[in-house]
Tab-separated table of C-alpha atoms in Angstrom:
chain	number	residue	atom	x	y	z
G	1	UNK	CA	-0.112	-0.014	0.000
G	2	UNK	CA	2.906	2.349	-0.179
G	3	UNK	CA	3.741	3.076	-3.685
G	4	UNK	CA	4.812	6.629	-3.631
G	5	UNK	CA	3.080	9.359	-5.765
G	6	UNK	CA	-0.405	8.089	-5.437
G	7	UNK	CA	-3.140	10.121	-6.971
G	8	UNK	CA	-4.965	12.678	-4.796
G	9	UNK	CA	-8.606	12.025	-4.935
G	10	UNK	CA	-10.334	14.465	-2.581
G	11	UNK	CA	-8.683	17.646	-1.284
G	12	UNK	CA	-10.248	20.019	1.119
G	13	UNK	CA	-8.271	23.270	0.669
G	14	UNK	CA	-8.075	25.943	3.531
G	15	UNK	CA	-11.688	25.557	4.367
G	16	UNK	CA	-13.400	27.583	7.074
G	17	UNK	CA	-16.843	26.184	8.378
G	18	UNK	CA	-18.936	28.122	10.872
G	19	UNK	CA	-22.303	27.286	12.359
G	20	UNK	CA	-23.770	30.880	13.111
G	21	UNK	CA	-20.931	32.514	15.000
G	22	UNK	CA	-19.280	29.255	16.032
G	23	UNK	CA	-16.275	28.332	14.088
G	24	UNK	CA	-15.910	24.597	13.592
G	25	UNK	CA	-13.049	24.393	11.149
G	26	UNK	CA	-10.661	27.343	10.536
G	27	UNK	CA	-8.440	27.260	7.533
G	28	UNK	CA	-8.435	23.479	7.485
G	29	UNK	CA	-6.818	21.365	4.757
G	30	UNK	CA	-6.741	17.602	4.111
G	31	UNK	CA	-5.892	15.540	1.069
G	32	UNK	CA	-7.028	11.774	0.638
G	33	UNK	CA	-4.923	9.754	-1.805
G	34	UNK	CA	-6.046	6.785	-3.848
G	35	UNK	CA	-6.193	3.499	-1.856
G	36	UNK	CA	-5.524	5.086	1.354
G	37	UNK	CA	-7.478	4.660	4.558
G	38	UNK	CA	-7.645	7.667	6.597
G	39	UNK	CA	-9.042	7.542	10.072
G	40	UNK	CA	-10.080	10.699	11.833
G	41	UNK	CA	-10.286	10.519	15.595
G	42	UNK	CA	-10.744	13.052	18.228
G	43	UNK	CA	-13.032	14.314	20.963
G	44	UNK	CA	-16.709	14.906	20.407
G	45	UNK	CA	-17.683	18.241	18.629
G	46	UNK	CA	-14.053	18.730	17.135
G	47	UNK	CA	-15.377	18.748	13.641
G	48	UNK	CA	-14.782	15.162	12.485
G	49	UNK	CA	-18.115	14.541	11.009
G	50	UNK	CA	-18.220	18.087	9.664
G	51	UNK	CA	-15.224	17.184	7.458
G	52	UNK	CA	-16.844	14.177	5.953
G	53	UNK	CA	-20.020	16.065	5.351
G	54	UNK	CA	-18.113	18.898	3.514
G	55	UNK	CA	-16.391	16.230	1.427
G	56	UNK	CA	-19.685	15.155	0.299
G	57	UNK	CA	-21.159	18.581	-0.251
G	58	UNK	CA	-23.623	18.216	2.403
G	59	UNK	CA	-22.359	21.261	4.220
G	60	UNK	CA	-21.990	24.798	2.855
G	61	UNK	CA	-18.594	26.166	3.684
G	62	UNK	CA	-17.741	29.931	4.243
G	63	UNK	CA	-14.139	29.717	2.793
G	64	UNK	CA	-11.924	27.488	0.834
G	65	UNK	CA	-12.696	24.850	-1.663
G	66	UNK	CA	-13.127	21.112	-2.087
G	67	UNK	CA	-11.542	19.547	-5.090
G	68	UNK	CA	-12.136	16.067	-6.474
G	69	UNK	CA	-9.324	14.699	-8.666
G	70	UNK	CA	-8.377	18.312	-9.264
G	71	UNK	CA	-11.759	19.441	-10.232
G	72	UNK	CA	-13.217	22.013	-8.136
G	73	UNK	CA	-16.588	21.352	-6.561
G	74	UNK	CA	-18.771	24.458	-6.716
G	75	UNK	CA	-22.083	25.085	-5.045
G	76	UNK	CA	-24.104	24.049	-7.978
G	77	UNK	CA	-26.085	20.977	-7.704
G	78	UNK	CA	-24.890	19.583	-11.031
G	79	UNK	CA	-21.305	19.644	-10.025
G	80	UNK	CA	-22.011	18.345	-6.460
G	81	UNK	CA	-24.122	15.488	-7.891
G	82	UNK	CA	-21.488	14.284	-10.108
G	83	UNK	CA	-19.042	14.004	-7.242
G	84	UNK	CA	-21.515	12.406	-4.855
G	85	UNK	CA	-22.030	9.680	-7.208
G	86	UNK	CA	-18.307	8.777	-6.743
G	87	UNK	CA	-18.223	9.460	-3.104
G	88	UNK	CA	-20.209	6.942	-1.071
G	89	UNK	CA	-21.251	7.948	2.470
G	90	UNK	CA	-22.439	5.756	5.261
G	91	UNK	CA	-24.108	7.577	8.133
G	92	UNK	CA	-24.245	6.875	11.913
G	93	UNK	CA	-28.029	6.174	11.796
G	94	UNK	CA	-28.107	4.085	8.680
G	95	UNK	CA	-30.756	6.289	6.926
G	96	UNK	CA	-32.281	3.482	4.965
G	97	UNK	CA	-35.588	4.339	3.254
G	98	UNK	CA	-38.136	2.816	5.675
G	99	UNK	CA	-40.818	2.263	2.963
G	100	UNK	CA	-38.436	0.466	0.673
G	101	UNK	CA	-37.283	-3.070	0.733
G	102	UNK	CA	-33.616	-3.939	1.276
G	103	UNK	CA	-33.108	-4.440	-2.409
G	104	UNK	CA	-34.913	-1.372	-3.296
G	105	UNK	CA	-32.837	0.564	-0.904
G	106	UNK	CA	-29.702	-0.563	-2.644
G	107	UNK	CA	-30.956	-0.227	-6.141
G	108	UNK	CA	-32.557	3.229	-5.929
G	109	UNK	CA	-29.576	5.385	-6.670
G	110	UNK	CA	-27.779	3.206	-9.204
G	111	UNK	CA	-30.958	3.072	-11.221
G	112	UNK	CA	-32.333	6.459	-10.769
G	113	UNK	CA	-29.243	8.433	-10.423
G	114	UNK	CA	-26.766	6.620	-12.462
G	115	UNK	CA	-29.316	5.331	-14.917
G	116	UNK	CA	-27.824	2.005	-15.029
G	117	UNK	CA	-29.614	-1.111	-16.353
G	118	UNK	CA	-32.071	-2.373	-13.792
G	119	UNK	CA	-31.216	-6.061	-14.319
G	120	UNK	CA	-27.496	-5.543	-13.911
G	121	UNK	CA	-27.876	-3.391	-10.835
G	122	UNK	CA	-30.110	-6.090	-9.360
G	123	UNK	CA	-27.612	-8.728	-9.877
G	124	UNK	CA	-24.909	-6.771	-8.358
G	125	UNK	CA	-27.054	-5.645	-5.447
G	126	UNK	CA	-27.858	-9.286	-4.689
G	127	UNK	CA	-24.089	-10.254	-4.963
G	128	UNK	CA	-23.178	-7.453	-2.495
G	129	UNK	CA	-25.942	-8.364	-0.051
G	130	UNK	CA	-24.626	-11.925	-0.212
G	131	UNK	CA	-21.183	-10.780	0.515
G	132	UNK	CA	-22.197	-9.162	3.887
G	133	UNK	CA	-24.388	-12.118	4.741
G	134	UNK	CA	-27.743	-10.594	3.979
G	135	UNK	CA	-28.972	-12.004	0.753
G	136	UNK	CA	-31.959	-13.720	2.388
G	137	UNK	CA	-33.114	-10.133	3.638
G	138	UNK	CA	-33.516	-8.669	0.142
G	139	UNK	CA	-37.295	-8.547	0.469
G	140	UNK	CA	-37.473	-7.416	4.075
G	141	UNK	CA	-38.094	-3.770	5.294
G	142	UNK	CA	-35.513	-1.920	7.318
G	143	UNK	CA	-37.562	-2.088	10.433
G	144	UNK	CA	-37.239	-5.920	10.349
G	145	UNK	CA	-33.480	-5.708	10.672
G	146	UNK	CA	-31.190	-5.285	13.606
G	147	UNK	CA	-29.014	-2.193	13.790
G	148	UNK	CA	-25.906	-4.094	12.577
G	149	UNK	CA	-27.768	-5.545	9.642
G	150	UNK	CA	-29.100	-2.157	8.762
G	151	UNK	CA	-25.640	-0.674	8.838
G	152	UNK	CA	-24.333	-3.454	6.513
G	153	UNK	CA	-27.182	-2.638	4.024
G	154	UNK	CA	-26.218	0.950	4.159
G	155	UNK	CA	-22.689	-0.014	3.337
G	156	UNK	CA	-23.913	-2.100	0.401
G	157	UNK	CA	-26.104	0.713	-0.748
G	158	UNK	CA	-23.088	2.874	-0.910
G	159	UNK	CA	-21.012	0.205	-2.681
G	160	UNK	CA	-23.463	-0.362	-5.299
G	161	UNK	CA	-22.739	3.051	-6.739
G	162	UNK	CA	-19.147	1.997	-7.423
G	163	UNK	CA	-17.868	4.788	-5.455
G	164	UNK	CA	-14.147	5.725	-5.696
G	165	UNK	CA	-14.095	6.899	-2.011
G	166	UNK	CA	-16.261	5.680	0.931
G	167	UNK	CA	-16.840	8.033	3.846
G	168	UNK	CA	-17.867	6.415	7.097
G	169	UNK	CA	-19.353	8.759	9.682
G	170	UNK	CA	-19.246	7.061	13.117
G	171	UNK	CA	-21.086	3.988	11.573
G	172	UNK	CA	-21.039	1.863	14.757
G	173	UNK	CA	-21.798	4.706	17.256
G	174	UNK	CA	-25.560	3.768	17.407
G	175	UNK	CA	-25.003	0.034	17.536
G	176	UNK	CA	-25.036	-2.471	20.418
G	177	UNK	CA	-21.522	-3.597	21.319
G	178	UNK	CA	-22.078	-7.123	19.851
G	179	UNK	CA	-23.091	-5.765	16.517
G	180	UNK	CA	-20.123	-3.542	16.136
G	181	UNK	CA	-17.966	-6.272	15.084
G	182	UNK	CA	-20.059	-7.513	12.158
G	183	UNK	CA	-20.041	-3.992	10.632
G	184	UNK	CA	-16.378	-3.379	11.267
G	185	UNK	CA	-15.480	-6.551	9.715
G	186	UNK	CA	-17.245	-5.503	6.406
G	187	UNK	CA	-15.217	-2.283	6.500
G	188	UNK	CA	-12.065	-4.140	7.230
G	189	UNK	CA	-12.515	-6.426	4.108
G	190	UNK	CA	-13.098	-3.398	1.934
G	191	UNK	CA	-9.843	-1.909	3.255
G	192	UNK	CA	-8.086	-5.095	2.323
G	193	UNK	CA	-9.382	-4.651	-1.287
G	194	UNK	CA	-7.616	-1.381	-1.342
G	195	UNK	CA	-10.741	0.873	-1.297
G	196	UNK	CA	-10.180	4.539	-0.513
G	197	UNK	CA	-11.762	5.475	2.545
G	198	UNK	CA	-12.135	8.210	5.167
G	199	UNK	CA	-13.421	6.967	8.570
G	200	UNK	CA	-14.578	8.781	11.564
G	201	UNK	CA	-14.788	6.498	14.562
G	202	UNK	CA	-14.600	6.174	18.325
G	203	UNK	CA	-13.466	2.610	17.886
G	204	UNK	CA	-9.698	2.881	18.773
G	205	UNK	CA	-8.864	-0.798	18.352
G	206	UNK	CA	-10.483	-0.604	14.872
G	207	UNK	CA	-8.905	2.516	14.006
G	208	UNK	CA	-5.568	1.222	14.844
G	209	UNK	CA	-6.225	-2.014	12.767
G	210	UNK	CA	-7.388	-0.346	9.711
G	211	UNK	CA	-5.722	3.123	9.389
G	212	UNK	CA	-2.899	3.866	7.035
G	213	UNK	CA	-3.002	7.275	8.275
G	214	UNK	CA	-4.620	8.659	11.525
G	215	UNK	CA	-5.638	12.261	11.818
G	216	UNK	CA	-6.103	13.494	15.393
G	217	UNK	CA	-8.386	16.460	15.390
G	218	UNK	CA	-8.986	18.773	18.203
G	219	UNK	CA	-11.064	21.970	18.146
G	220	UNK	CA	-11.027	21.998	14.356
G	221	UNK	CA	-7.275	21.655	13.985
G	222	UNK	CA	-5.148	18.755	13.091
G	223	UNK	CA	-3.361	18.182	16.325
G	224	UNK	CA	-1.280	15.110	15.310
G	225	UNK	CA	-0.998	13.018	12.169
G	226	UNK	CA	0.804	9.755	11.559
G	227	UNK	CA	0.615	6.155	10.880
G	228	UNK	CA	-1.534	3.971	13.035
G	229	UNK	CA	1.598	2.617	14.813
G	230	UNK	CA	3.062	6.152	15.352
G	231	UNK	CA	-0.285	7.604	16.702
G	232	UNK	CA	-1.396	4.788	18.942
G	233	UNK	CA	1.947	3.636	20.219
G	234	UNK	CA	4.053	6.842	20.275
G	235	UNK	CA	1.833	9.744	20.314
G	236	UNK	CA	3.687	13.017	20.408
G	237	UNK	CA	1.404	15.644	21.588
G	238	UNK	CA	0.135	15.937	25.223
G	239	UNK	CA	-3.485	16.399	23.865
G	240	UNK	CA	-3.280	13.029	22.000
G	241	UNK	CA	-1.687	11.286	24.900
G	242	UNK	CA	-4.608	12.598	26.975
G	243	UNK	CA	-7.154	11.708	24.518
G	244	UNK	CA	-5.795	8.054	24.114
G	245	UNK	CA	-5.755	7.638	27.943
G	246	UNK	CA	-9.397	8.420	28.226
G	247	UNK	CA	-9.922	5.023	26.623
G	248	UNK	CA	-8.074	3.047	29.056
G	249	UNK	CA	-8.967	2.401	32.654
G	250	UNK	CA	-6.912	1.424	35.663
G	251	UNK	CA	-8.220	-0.220	38.938
G	252	UNK	CA	-7.734	2.135	41.858
D	1	UNK	CA	-88.126	9.015	-0.998
D	2	UNK	CA	-85.557	6.190	-1.351
D	3	UNK	CA	-84.826	7.306	-4.896
D	4	UNK	CA	-84.333	10.742	-3.706
D	5	UNK	CA	-81.872	9.694	-1.077
D	6	UNK	CA	-79.967	7.431	-3.435
D	7	UNK	CA	-79.700	10.142	-5.878
D	8	UNK	CA	-78.655	12.581	-3.195
D	9	UNK	CA	-75.975	10.167	-1.921
D	10	UNK	CA	-74.725	9.685	-5.570
D	11	UNK	CA	-74.680	13.531	-5.948
D	12	UNK	CA	-72.740	13.929	-2.787
D	13	UNK	CA	-70.285	11.320	-3.611
D	14	UNK	CA	-69.746	12.820	-7.131
D	15	UNK	CA	-69.198	16.291	-5.715
D	16	UNK	CA	-66.793	15.122	-2.961
D	17	UNK	CA	-64.744	12.781	-5.088
D	18	UNK	CA	-64.345	15.053	-7.952
D	19	UNK	CA	-63.532	18.126	-5.763
D	20	UNK	CA	-60.994	16.177	-3.695
D	21	UNK	CA	-59.404	14.892	-6.940
D	22	UNK	CA	-59.163	18.386	-8.331
D	23	UNK	CA	-58.150	19.699	-4.984
D	24	UNK	CA	-55.258	17.249	-4.968
D	25	UNK	CA	-54.248	18.201	-8.519
D	26	UNK	CA	-53.669	21.872	-7.061
D	27	UNK	CA	-52.982	21.084	-3.545
D	28	UNK	CA	-50.273	18.241	-4.102
D	29	UNK	CA	-47.861	20.299	-6.098
D	30	UNK	CA	-48.536	23.342	-3.945
D	31	UNK	CA	-48.004	21.504	-0.782
D	32	UNK	CA	-44.810	20.128	-2.201
D	33	UNK	CA	-43.567	23.527	-3.224
D	34	UNK	CA	-44.222	24.655	0.280
D	35	UNK	CA	-42.218	21.898	1.707
D	36	UNK	CA	-39.412	22.417	-0.775
D	37	UNK	CA	-39.112	26.209	-0.446
D	38	UNK	CA	-39.513	26.346	3.217
D	39	UNK	CA	-36.291	27.487	5.269
D	40	UNK	CA	-35.406	23.964	6.247
D	41	UNK	CA	-36.602	22.502	2.820
D	42	UNK	CA	-34.375	21.038	0.144
D	43	UNK	CA	-34.449	24.250	-1.957
D	44	UNK	CA	-35.280	27.154	0.411
D	45	UNK	CA	-36.913	30.261	-1.188
D	46	UNK	CA	-38.097	32.842	1.222
D	47	UNK	CA	-40.019	34.971	-1.124
D	48	UNK	CA	-41.924	32.151	-2.908
D	49	UNK	CA	-42.690	30.379	0.497
D	50	UNK	CA	-44.161	33.531	1.789
D	51	UNK	CA	-46.178	34.256	-1.243
D	52	UNK	CA	-47.768	30.812	-1.223
D	53	UNK	CA	-48.055	30.920	2.550
D	54	UNK	CA	-50.156	34.173	2.470
D	55	UNK	CA	-52.354	33.043	-0.389
D	56	UNK	CA	-53.258	29.749	1.260
D	57	UNK	CA	-53.797	31.469	4.597
D	58	UNK	CA	-56.071	34.004	2.961
D	59	UNK	CA	-58.185	31.221	1.184
D	60	UNK	CA	-58.300	29.167	4.297
D	61	UNK	CA	-59.609	31.944	6.505
D	62	UNK	CA	-62.768	32.685	4.344
D	63	UNK	CA	-65.608	30.752	5.840
D	64	UNK	CA	-66.897	28.251	3.387
D	65	UNK	CA	-70.298	29.553	3.138
D	66	UNK	CA	-69.055	33.016	2.300
D	67	UNK	CA	-66.625	31.574	-0.232
D	68	UNK	CA	-69.484	29.826	-1.954
D	69	UNK	CA	-71.268	33.117	-2.460
D	70	UNK	CA	-68.174	35.133	-3.015
D	71	UNK	CA	-66.872	33.176	-6.017
D	72	UNK	CA	-70.468	32.521	-7.532
D	73	UNK	CA	-69.501	34.805	-10.621
D	74	UNK	CA	-66.320	32.682	-11.013
D	75	UNK	CA	-68.390	29.427	-10.878
D	76	UNK	CA	-70.841	30.774	-13.376
D	77	UNK	CA	-68.035	31.688	-15.769
D	78	UNK	CA	-66.710	28.100	-15.469
D	79	UNK	CA	-69.720	25.893	-15.183
D	80	UNK	CA	-72.463	28.344	-16.754
D	81	UNK	CA	-74.537	28.322	-13.612
D	82	UNK	CA	-74.121	28.779	-9.881
D	83	UNK	CA	-76.203	26.078	-8.423
D	84	UNK	CA	-76.449	22.254	-8.740
D	85	UNK	CA	-73.860	19.618	-8.150
D	86	UNK	CA	-71.413	20.320	-10.971
D	87	UNK	CA	-71.375	24.052	-10.045
D	88	UNK	CA	-70.731	23.118	-6.396
D	89	UNK	CA	-67.468	21.365	-7.329
D	90	UNK	CA	-65.888	24.734	-8.083
D	91	UNK	CA	-66.143	26.353	-4.501
D	92	UNK	CA	-65.439	22.926	-3.074
D	93	UNK	CA	-62.122	22.577	-5.030
D	94	UNK	CA	-61.298	26.241	-4.171
D	95	UNK	CA	-61.807	25.432	-0.456
D	96	UNK	CA	-60.194	22.026	-0.714
D	97	UNK	CA	-56.854	23.036	-2.433
D	98	UNK	CA	-55.348	25.136	0.232
D	99	UNK	CA	-56.429	22.684	2.861
D	100	UNK	CA	-54.888	19.899	1.106
D	101	UNK	CA	-51.634	21.936	0.366
D	102	UNK	CA	-51.287	22.458	4.052
D	103	UNK	CA	-51.825	18.665	4.882
D	104	UNK	CA	-49.385	17.526	2.127
D	105	UNK	CA	-46.921	20.217	3.558
D	106	UNK	CA	-47.146	18.710	7.023
D	107	UNK	CA	-46.889	15.123	5.674
D	108	UNK	CA	-43.910	15.786	3.714
D	109	UNK	CA	-42.240	17.521	6.602
D	110	UNK	CA	-42.425	14.277	8.540
D	111	UNK	CA	-39.865	12.585	6.432
D	112	UNK	CA	-36.572	12.176	8.261
D	113	UNK	CA	-34.144	14.799	7.339
D	114	UNK	CA	-31.437	12.093	7.465
D	115	UNK	CA	-32.999	9.961	4.859
D	116	UNK	CA	-33.216	13.003	2.471
D	117	UNK	CA	-29.594	13.721	3.186
D	118	UNK	CA	-28.725	10.215	2.438
D	119	UNK	CA	-30.565	10.546	-0.941
D	120	UNK	CA	-28.596	13.592	-1.656
D	121	UNK	CA	-25.302	12.066	-0.701
D	122	UNK	CA	-26.029	9.437	-3.291
D	123	UNK	CA	-26.216	12.104	-5.919
D	124	UNK	CA	-29.977	12.272	-6.245
D	125	UNK	CA	-31.477	15.423	-7.792
D	126	UNK	CA	-34.521	17.397	-6.646
D	127	UNK	CA	-36.873	15.561	-8.882
D	128	UNK	CA	-35.837	12.115	-7.614
D	129	UNK	CA	-35.817	13.317	-3.928
D	130	UNK	CA	-39.346	14.786	-4.213
D	131	UNK	CA	-40.882	11.773	-5.879
D	132	UNK	CA	-38.759	8.812	-4.679
D	133	UNK	CA	-38.096	9.977	-1.150
D	134	UNK	CA	-40.398	12.642	0.091
D	135	UNK	CA	-43.658	11.412	-1.540
D	136	UNK	CA	-42.791	7.689	-1.237
D	137	UNK	CA	-41.785	7.872	2.397
D	138	UNK	CA	-44.608	10.166	3.487
D	139	UNK	CA	-47.359	8.008	1.750
D	140	UNK	CA	-48.962	6.804	4.966
D	141	UNK	CA	-49.249	10.186	6.164
D	142	UNK	CA	-50.501	11.403	2.815
D	143	UNK	CA	-53.203	8.919	2.714
D	144	UNK	CA	-54.346	9.724	6.318
D	145	UNK	CA	-54.474	13.449	4.735
D	146	UNK	CA	-56.666	12.173	1.888
D	147	UNK	CA	-59.113	10.623	4.472
D	148	UNK	CA	-59.269	13.894	6.362
D	149	UNK	CA	-59.744	15.948	3.252
D	150	UNK	CA	-62.622	13.639	1.926
D	151	UNK	CA	-64.198	13.948	5.286
D	152	UNK	CA	-64.019	17.844	5.491
D	153	UNK	CA	-65.153	18.250	1.847
D	154	UNK	CA	-68.080	15.931	2.749
D	155	UNK	CA	-68.997	18.351	5.421
D	156	UNK	CA	-68.642	21.349	3.113
D	157	UNK	CA	-70.630	19.697	0.249
D	158	UNK	CA	-73.565	19.554	2.784
D	159	UNK	CA	-73.154	23.237	3.461
D	160	UNK	CA	-73.500	23.929	-0.101
D	161	UNK	CA	-77.105	22.800	0.223
D	162	UNK	CA	-77.978	26.221	1.621
D	163	UNK	CA	-77.550	27.672	-1.876
D	164	UNK	CA	-79.181	24.749	-3.755
D	165	UNK	CA	-75.799	22.807	-4.123
D	166	UNK	CA	-77.422	19.476	-4.655
D	167	UNK	CA	-76.659	16.307	-2.744
D	168	UNK	CA	-77.582	15.119	0.745
D	169	UNK	CA	-77.102	18.502	2.420
D	170	UNK	CA	-79.536	20.038	-0.121
D	171	UNK	CA	-82.077	17.512	0.775
D	172	UNK	CA	-81.639	17.966	4.562
D	173	UNK	CA	-82.048	21.597	4.310
D	174	UNK	CA	-85.020	21.566	1.780
D	175	UNK	CA	-87.018	18.930	3.590
D	176	UNK	CA	-85.668	19.245	7.208
D	177	UNK	CA	-85.299	22.927	7.454
D	178	UNK	CA	-87.837	24.481	5.198
D	179	UNK	CA	-90.512	21.958	5.303
D	180	UNK	CA	-90.189	20.654	8.886
D	181	UNK	CA	-89.903	17.042	7.666
D	182	UNK	CA	-87.717	16.001	10.588
D	183	UNK	CA	-87.778	12.392	9.581
D	184	UNK	CA	-86.140	12.916	6.155
D	185	UNK	CA	-83.510	15.241	7.665
D	186	UNK	CA	-82.539	12.536	10.151
D	187	UNK	CA	-82.157	9.844	7.552
D	188	UNK	CA	-80.175	12.215	5.389
D	189	UNK	CA	-77.829	13.036	8.343
D	190	UNK	CA	-77.590	9.336	9.127
D	191	UNK	CA	-76.551	8.634	5.498
D	192	UNK	CA	-73.816	11.349	5.778
D	193	UNK	CA	-72.638	9.770	9.137
D	194	UNK	CA	-72.395	6.401	7.415
D	195	UNK	CA	-70.495	7.746	4.465
D	196	UNK	CA	-68.103	9.437	6.813
D	197	UNK	CA	-67.651	6.329	8.753
D	198	UNK	CA	-66.903	4.313	5.551
D	199	UNK	CA	-64.484	6.910	4.248
D	200	UNK	CA	-62.591	6.977	7.539
D	201	UNK	CA	-62.504	3.148	7.892
D	202	UNK	CA	-61.283	2.521	4.390
D	203	UNK	CA	-58.694	5.336	4.600
D	204	UNK	CA	-57.236	3.985	7.874
D	205	UNK	CA	-57.200	0.439	6.661
D	206	UNK	CA	-55.441	1.462	3.506
D	207	UNK	CA	-52.840	3.569	5.233
D	208	UNK	CA	-52.230	0.836	7.731
D	209	UNK	CA	-51.586	-1.468	4.843
D	210	UNK	CA	-49.014	0.559	3.102
D	211	UNK	CA	-47.110	1.511	6.273
D	212	UNK	CA	-43.892	-0.547	6.017
D	213	UNK	CA	-42.593	1.071	9.241
D	214	UNK	CA	-45.064	-0.745	11.437
D	215	UNK	CA	-44.084	-3.787	13.338
D	216	UNK	CA	-46.011	-6.602	11.933
């Protein structure tokens, strides 16, 4: 995974994001390269999710720009839509369409947005569902599935668009502990295939296992950046040490 | 007398169903436009929202009986006369459209913002989102809205009896009120009650059936 000079896919360039008067990100830049798994960690409210949302054009920004393979994404829907087809996003609370079956959920965008052949999409959707162990759920509705199953469907829904980048926004945060694994296994298997991903997570063990590069974010700034090994084993900044310590407990 | 009631029932159904249908032809796009252009909608447009909002509020605040009389010239221009069942469809539609627009608006606004965002994140355009996400996901609520609209318009249609609007309300007023034939009035009202019950029952049954979120 370490050929040098890999192509830059998404770049957020000197962006500033404010909600009303609160600045979330100030002059923030980050590039994501082909085949790379970038994991963003950091305390709540540090702007992690906002970065993903900006990469997918879901958040207006006040300054700076987002480029996709060098092409600037402007505010017009046409331009954003083209990029969004190539950037798959998976959300914390699944966001499956409750009135559509699992298969319909997966097929909607490839058929309606990408105008692909229905039969071919269906075939692929079924294959992908089988891959995450949910083939027999194709005619179920989201409410009939567990949280972990719903999240796997959401991943399949994103995959079926053939995205070049996948964004995962705290995808296990709403799950019961025993369901976290089944979802993370799917993401790990995608990483092994060399998919480009940006992951926001609170699962540190998972982050360490999957990340090519870890970004530690605090108050809208990159506080520390490095390989998984560097960041988790030898954190440099005090803030990162403090953050990582909050995940371990000692018996008093 | 049976023939009269049967005709009256038919006239009432004819007025109510056609007016509701026409009401939806106007109200559905109007309600969708309200949802889309509202501040937290998918394509906010303050000016357009405000204009529609005011027009709808004005039409909705005119009491139906007044509206009936107020738009008589308009009715006459369209239908050729201002009384009778077909003529009554005009004021009924005018009264129904803004009511329906409001109900459509509130139904569509129930759709989870996260789901809409997910659709956007997959590159869906406005049209796809409106039809495949907003309307599809709100269908249960929309159908409950249809039931309410039918019920309300059924009530309005009876009011039109005052100006010779035809239908059951007309019979109840002519016989019960002007001729003191309380019996006929009671039977007419009973038929209206039964109609309302059937509408409500069928509407709720259907909306339960298409609700995929319900635990079975």
